[in-house]
Amino acid sequence: MKYALVTGGSRGIGRAICTRLAEMGYYVLINYNSSPAEAENTLKLVKEKGSDGELLQFDVSSQEEVERSISYWQMKNEGKVIQVLVNNAGIRKDALVMWMKNEEWHDVLRTNLDGFFYTTRFLIKDMLISKFGRIINVVSLSGLKGLPGQANYSAAKAGVIGSTKALAQEVAKKNVTVNAVAPGFIKSDMTKDLDEAQLKSMIPMNRFGKPEEVASVVAFLASEEASYITGAVINVNGGLYT
Ligand code: NAP
């Protein structure tokens, strides 16, 4: 069995990633924070693909929860190595900088940026020892381009992009790759308050993307075939760059 951990696997893009990794034969550790029923639905989909998995509840923004939950799993599963880590958990709390509250800034940085750091730091050692690993970070168009009303989210995702490039160089010799996938507008709970009919005119493909279209790229980066790609940011945005 090969083991993969997907943060924020309970819904949206994370759920589609769990399902694709299950198709590739991974045993999927499905992290969730506040949606246990949704996480159970993801596990059901993983099983329908003929694989297996389990739920891991923790808040990625809490170092203590991340380390307690993963180390408990490791204790029960001695000798098993999580080879693929997908840092997907994320939130947005949009506001213009002028009106942005401290907690809107800090909550978004903590979940999107600190969360990436806590899970990655905790799992990287085993990947280095076993001389194989795939870390895939779900970032955003917002972190590359900057989007008005998202100074917090753009900062967090740009931070993850910078860390992706730095870490990729730290661990490349050990056959551990670190890449980012940058979606544009994707249909999920995160974008359900957005007006697709109005926004799609900005997108060359004239539509929002599907979670599965992001998951396919994550699956490729997780595969053996992507062995010479590291430090990359791959856009999945229907042609929306500027
Ligand atoms: P979503 O449907 O809102 O799902 C968010 C997921 O993140 C849920 O599974 C949620 O789990 C989890 N999560 C949130 N806070 C967490 C925490 N503190 N600890 C652990 N898990 C947490 O969003 P999505 O659209 O699938 O987004 C997935 C990723 O893609 C995010 O990083 C997002 O920034 C990025 N992205 C999305 C879009 C888009 O258009 N949708 C575009 C660019 C980038 P619970 O429900 O269990 O709390």
Coordinates of C-alpha atoms and ligand atoms in Angstrom, one line a residue:
M1 CA 0.0 0.0 0.0
K2 CA 1.1 3.6 -0.8
Y3 CA -0.1 6.3 1.6
A4 CA -1.2 9.8 0.8
L5 CA -2.5 12.6 3.0
V6 CA -4.8 15.3 1.6
T7 CA -5.6 18.2 3.8
G8 CA -9.1 19.6 3.4
G9 CA -10.2 16.4 1.8
S10 CA -13.8 16.7 3.0
R11 CA -15.1 18.9 0.2
G12 CA -14.5 20.5 -3.2
I13 CA -11.1 20.2 -4.8
G14 CA -9.7 18.1 -1.9
R15 CA -12.4 15.5 -2.3
A16 CA -11.7 15.2 -6.1
I17 CA -8.0 14.8 -5.3
C18 CA -8.7 12.1 -2.7
T19 CA -10.8 10.2 -5.4
R20 CA -8.0 10.5 -8.0
L21 CA -5.3 9.3 -5.6
A22 CA -7.6 6.4 -4.7
E23 CA -7.8 5.5 -8.5
M24 CA -4.0 5.5 -8.5
G25 CA -4.0 2.9 -5.7
Y26 CA -3.2 5.1 -2.8
Y27 CA -4.6 4.5 0.7
V28 CA -5.9 8.0 1.4
L29 CA -5.7 9.8 4.7
I30 CA -8.6 12.3 4.4
N31 CA -8.0 15.3 6.6
Y32 CA -11.0 17.5 7.5
N33 CA -11.6 20.2 10.1
S34 CA -15.3 20.9 10.7
S35 CA -17.3 18.7 8.2
P36 CA -17.2 15.1 9.4
A37 CA -20.2 14.0 7.3
E38 CA -18.7 15.4 4.1
A39 CA -15.4 13.7 5.0
E40 CA -17.3 10.4 5.3
N41 CA -18.7 11.0 1.8
T42 CA -15.2 11.4 0.5
L43 CA -14.2 8.1 2.1
K44 CA -17.1 6.4 0.5
L45 CA -16.0 7.7 -2.9
V46 CA -12.4 6.5 -2.2
K47 CA -13.8 3.0 -1.4
E48 CA -15.9 3.0 -4.6
K49 CA -12.7 3.4 -6.5
G50 CA -11.5 0.1 -5.0
S51 CA -9.1 1.6 -2.6
D52 CA -9.3 2.4 1.1
G53 CA -8.6 5.3 3.5
E54 CA -9.5 6.8 6.8
L55 CA -10.4 10.2 8.3
L56 CA -8.0 12.4 10.2
Q57 CA -9.6 15.3 12.0
F58 CA -7.3 18.3 12.7
D59 CA -7.1 22.0 12.1
V60 CA -4.1 22.6 9.9
S61 CA -3.5 26.0 11.5
S62 CA -2.8 24.3 14.9
Q63 CA 0.7 22.9 15.1
E64 CA -0.3 20.9 18.1
E65 CA -3.4 19.3 16.4
V66 CA -1.4 18.5 13.2
E67 CA 1.4 16.8 15.1
R68 CA -0.8 15.0 17.5
S69 CA -3.1 13.6 14.9
I70 CA -0.4 12.5 12.4
S71 CA 1.9 11.0 15.1
Y72 CA -1.0 9.0 16.5
W73 CA -1.6 7.6 13.0
Q74 CA 2.1 6.8 12.7
M75 CA 2.2 5.1 16.1
K76 CA -0.7 2.8 15.0
N77 CA 0.9 2.2 11.6
E78 CA 4.5 1.6 12.3
G79 CA 6.8 1.4 9.3
K80 CA 4.2 3.0 7.0
V81 CA 5.4 6.2 5.2
I82 CA 3.2 8.9 3.9
Q83 CA 4.7 9.4 0.5
V84 CA 2.3 12.0 -0.9
L85 CA 1.2 15.1 0.9
V86 CA -1.3 17.4 -0.7
N87 CA -1.6 20.7 1.1
N88 CA -5.1 21.7 -0.1
A89 CA -6.9 23.0 3.0
G90 CA -7.8 26.7 2.5
I91 CA -10.2 29.5 3.4
R92 CA -10.8 32.9 2.1
K93 CA -12.1 35.9 4.0
D94 CA -12.3 38.8 1.5
A95 CA -12.2 42.4 2.4
L96 CA -10.6 45.6 1.1
V97 CA -7.4 46.3 3.1
M98 CA -8.8 49.5 4.4
W99 CA -11.6 47.5 6.1
M100 CA -9.8 44.3 6.8
K101 CA -10.0 43.1 10.4
N102 CA -6.9 41.7 12.1
E103 CA -8.7 38.3 12.4
E104 CA -9.5 38.2 8.7
W105 CA -5.8 38.7 7.9
H106 CA -4.5 36.3 10.5
D107 CA -7.1 33.5 10.0
V108 CA -6.3 33.3 6.3
L109 CA -2.6 33.4 6.8
R110 CA -2.8 30.8 9.6
T111 CA -4.9 28.3 7.6
N112 CA -3.4 28.7 4.1
L113 CA 0.3 29.4 5.0
D114 CA 1.0 28.2 8.5
G115 CA -1.1 25.0 7.7
F116 CA 1.2 24.2 4.8
F117 CA 4.3 24.7 7.0
Y118 CA 3.1 22.5 10.0
T119 CA 2.1 19.5 7.9
T120 CA 5.0 19.7 5.5
R121 CA 7.7 20.1 8.3
F122 CA 6.2 17.1 10.1
L123 CA 6.2 14.8 7.2
I124 CA 9.3 15.7 5.2
K125 CA 11.8 13.8 7.4
D126 CA 10.2 10.4 6.6
M127 CA 10.1 11.3 2.9
L128 CA 13.8 12.2 3.0
I129 CA 14.7 9.0 4.8
S130 CA 12.8 6.8 2.4
K131 CA 14.2 8.8 -0.5
F132 CA 10.9 9.4 -2.2
G133 CA 8.2 12.0 -1.7
R134 CA 5.7 14.2 -3.5
I135 CA 4.5 17.4 -1.9
I136 CA 1.8 19.3 -3.9
N137 CA 0.5 22.6 -2.7
V138 CA -2.8 24.0 -3.9
V139 CA -2.3 27.7 -4.3
S140 CA -4.2 30.1 -6.5
L141 CA -4.3 32.6 -9.3
S142 CA -4.7 35.1 -6.5
G143 CA -1.3 34.3 -5.2
L144 CA 0.3 35.0 -8.6
K145 CA -1.7 37.9 -9.9
G146 CA -3.1 39.4 -6.7
L147 CA -6.8 40.0 -6.6
P148 CA -8.5 43.1 -5.1
G149 CA -10.3 42.2 -1.9
Q150 CA -7.9 39.3 -1.3
A151 CA -4.8 40.9 0.1
N152 CA -4.8 38.3 2.9
Y153 CA -5.4 35.3 0.6
S154 CA -3.0 36.6 -2.1
A155 CA -0.3 37.0 0.5
A156 CA -0.9 33.6 1.9
K157 CA -0.8 31.8 -1.5
A158 CA 2.2 33.9 -2.7
G159 CA 3.9 32.8 0.5
V160 CA 3.2 29.1 -0.2
I161 CA 4.5 29.6 -3.8
G162 CA 7.8 31.1 -2.4
S163 CA 8.1 28.2 0.1
T164 CA 7.4 25.7 -2.7
K165 CA 10.4 27.0 -4.7
A166 CA 12.7 27.1 -1.7
L167 CA 11.8 23.7 -0.3
A168 CA 12.1 22.1 -3.7
Q169 CA 15.8 23.0 -3.8
E170 CA 16.3 21.8 -0.2
V171 CA 15.1 18.3 -0.9
A172 CA 15.6 17.6 -4.6
K173 CA 18.6 15.4 -4.1
K174 CA 16.6 13.0 -2.1
N175 CA 14.0 12.4 -4.8
V176 CA 11.4 14.5 -3.0
T177 CA 9.6 16.9 -5.4
V178 CA 7.6 20.0 -4.3
N179 CA 5.3 21.6 -6.6
A180 CA 2.3 23.9 -6.6
V181 CA -1.0 23.9 -8.6
A182 CA -2.6 27.3 -9.1
P183 CA -6.4 27.0 -9.9
G184 CA -8.3 30.0 -11.3
F185 CA -12.1 30.0 -10.6
I186 CA -13.2 26.4 -9.8
K187 CA -16.8 25.4 -8.9
S188 CA -16.9 24.6 -5.1
D189 CA -18.3 25.8 -1.9
M190 CA -15.5 28.4 -1.9
T191 CA -16.8 30.1 -5.0
K192 CA -20.6 29.5 -4.6
D193 CA -21.2 33.1 -3.6
L194 CA -19.5 34.3 -6.9
D195 CA -21.5 35.2 -10.0
E196 CA -20.2 32.8 -12.6
A197 CA -22.4 34.2 -15.3
Q198 CA -20.7 37.6 -14.9
L199 CA -17.1 36.4 -14.1
K200 CA -16.9 33.8 -16.9
S201 CA -16.6 36.6 -19.5
M202 CA -13.1 37.2 -18.1
I203 CA -12.1 33.6 -18.6
P204 CA -10.9 32.6 -22.1
M205 CA -12.6 29.2 -21.7
N206 CA -15.7 31.1 -20.7
R207 CA -16.5 28.8 -17.7
F208 CA -15.4 28.0 -14.2
G209 CA -13.3 24.8 -13.9
K210 CA -14.3 21.6 -12.2
P211 CA -12.5 20.2 -9.1
E212 CA -11.6 17.1 -11.2
E213 CA -9.7 19.3 -13.6
V214 CA -7.4 20.4 -10.7
A215 CA -7.2 16.9 -9.3
S216 CA -5.9 15.4 -12.6
V217 CA -2.9 17.8 -12.4
V218 CA -2.3 17.0 -8.8
A219 CA -2.4 13.3 -9.6
F220 CA 0.1 13.7 -12.4
L221 CA 2.5 15.6 -10.0
A222 CA 2.1 12.8 -7.5
S223 CA 3.0 10.1 -10.0
E224 CA 6.3 8.5 -10.8
E225 CA 6.0 10.1 -14.3
A226 CA 6.5 13.6 -12.8
S227 CA 9.9 12.7 -11.4
Y228 CA 11.9 15.5 -13.0
I229 CA 9.4 18.3 -12.2
T230 CA 10.1 20.3 -9.0
G231 CA 9.6 23.8 -7.8
A232 CA 7.0 24.4 -10.5
V233 CA 3.7 26.2 -10.4
I234 CA 1.2 24.8 -12.8
N235 CA -1.8 26.9 -13.7
V236 CA -5.2 25.4 -14.0
N237 CA -7.2 28.4 -15.0
G238 CA -8.9 28.1 -18.3
G239 CA -6.5 30.7 -19.8
L240 CA -7.1 33.4 -17.2
Y241 CA -3.7 34.9 -16.5
T242 CA -4.1 38.7 -16.3
Ligands
NAP1 P1 -13.9 24.4 -0.2 O1 -14.9 23.7 -1.0 O2 -14.3 25.6 0.7 O3 -13.2 23.4 0.8 C1 -12.2 23.8 1.7 C2 -11.6 22.6 2.3 O4 -10.6 23.0 3.2 C3 -12.7 21.8 3.2 O5 -12.4 20.4 3.0 C4 -12.3 22.2 4.6 O6 -12.6 21.2 5.6 C5 -10.9 22.4 4.5 N1 -10.4 23.3 5.6 C6 -10.6 24.6 5.7 N2 -10.0 25.1 6.8 C7 -9.3 24.0 7.4 C8 -8.5 23.9 8.5 N3 -8.2 24.9 9.3 N4 -8.0 22.6 8.8 C9 -8.2 21.6 7.9 N5 -9.0 21.7 6.8 C10 -9.6 22.9 6.6 O7 -12.7 25.0 -1.0 P2 -12.1 24.5 -2.4 O8 -12.5 25.4 -3.5 O9 -12.2 23.0 -2.5 O10 -10.5 24.9 -2.1 C11 -9.5 23.9 -1.9 C12 -8.2 24.7 -2.1 O11 -8.1 25.2 -3.4 C13 -8.0 25.8 -1.1 O12 -6.6 25.9 -0.7 C14 -8.3 27.0 -2.0 O13 -7.7 28.2 -1.5 C15 -7.8 26.6 -3.3 N6 -8.4 27.3 -4.5 C16 -9.7 27.2 -4.8 C17 -10.2 27.9 -5.9 C18 -11.6 27.9 -6.3 O14 -12.0 28.6 -7.2 N7 -12.5 27.1 -5.7 C19 -9.3 28.7 -6.6 C20 -8.0 28.7 -6.3 C21 -7.5 28.0 -5.2 P3 -13.9 21.3 6.6 O15 -15.1 21.6 5.7 O16 -13.9 19.9 7.1 O17 -13.6 22.3 7.6

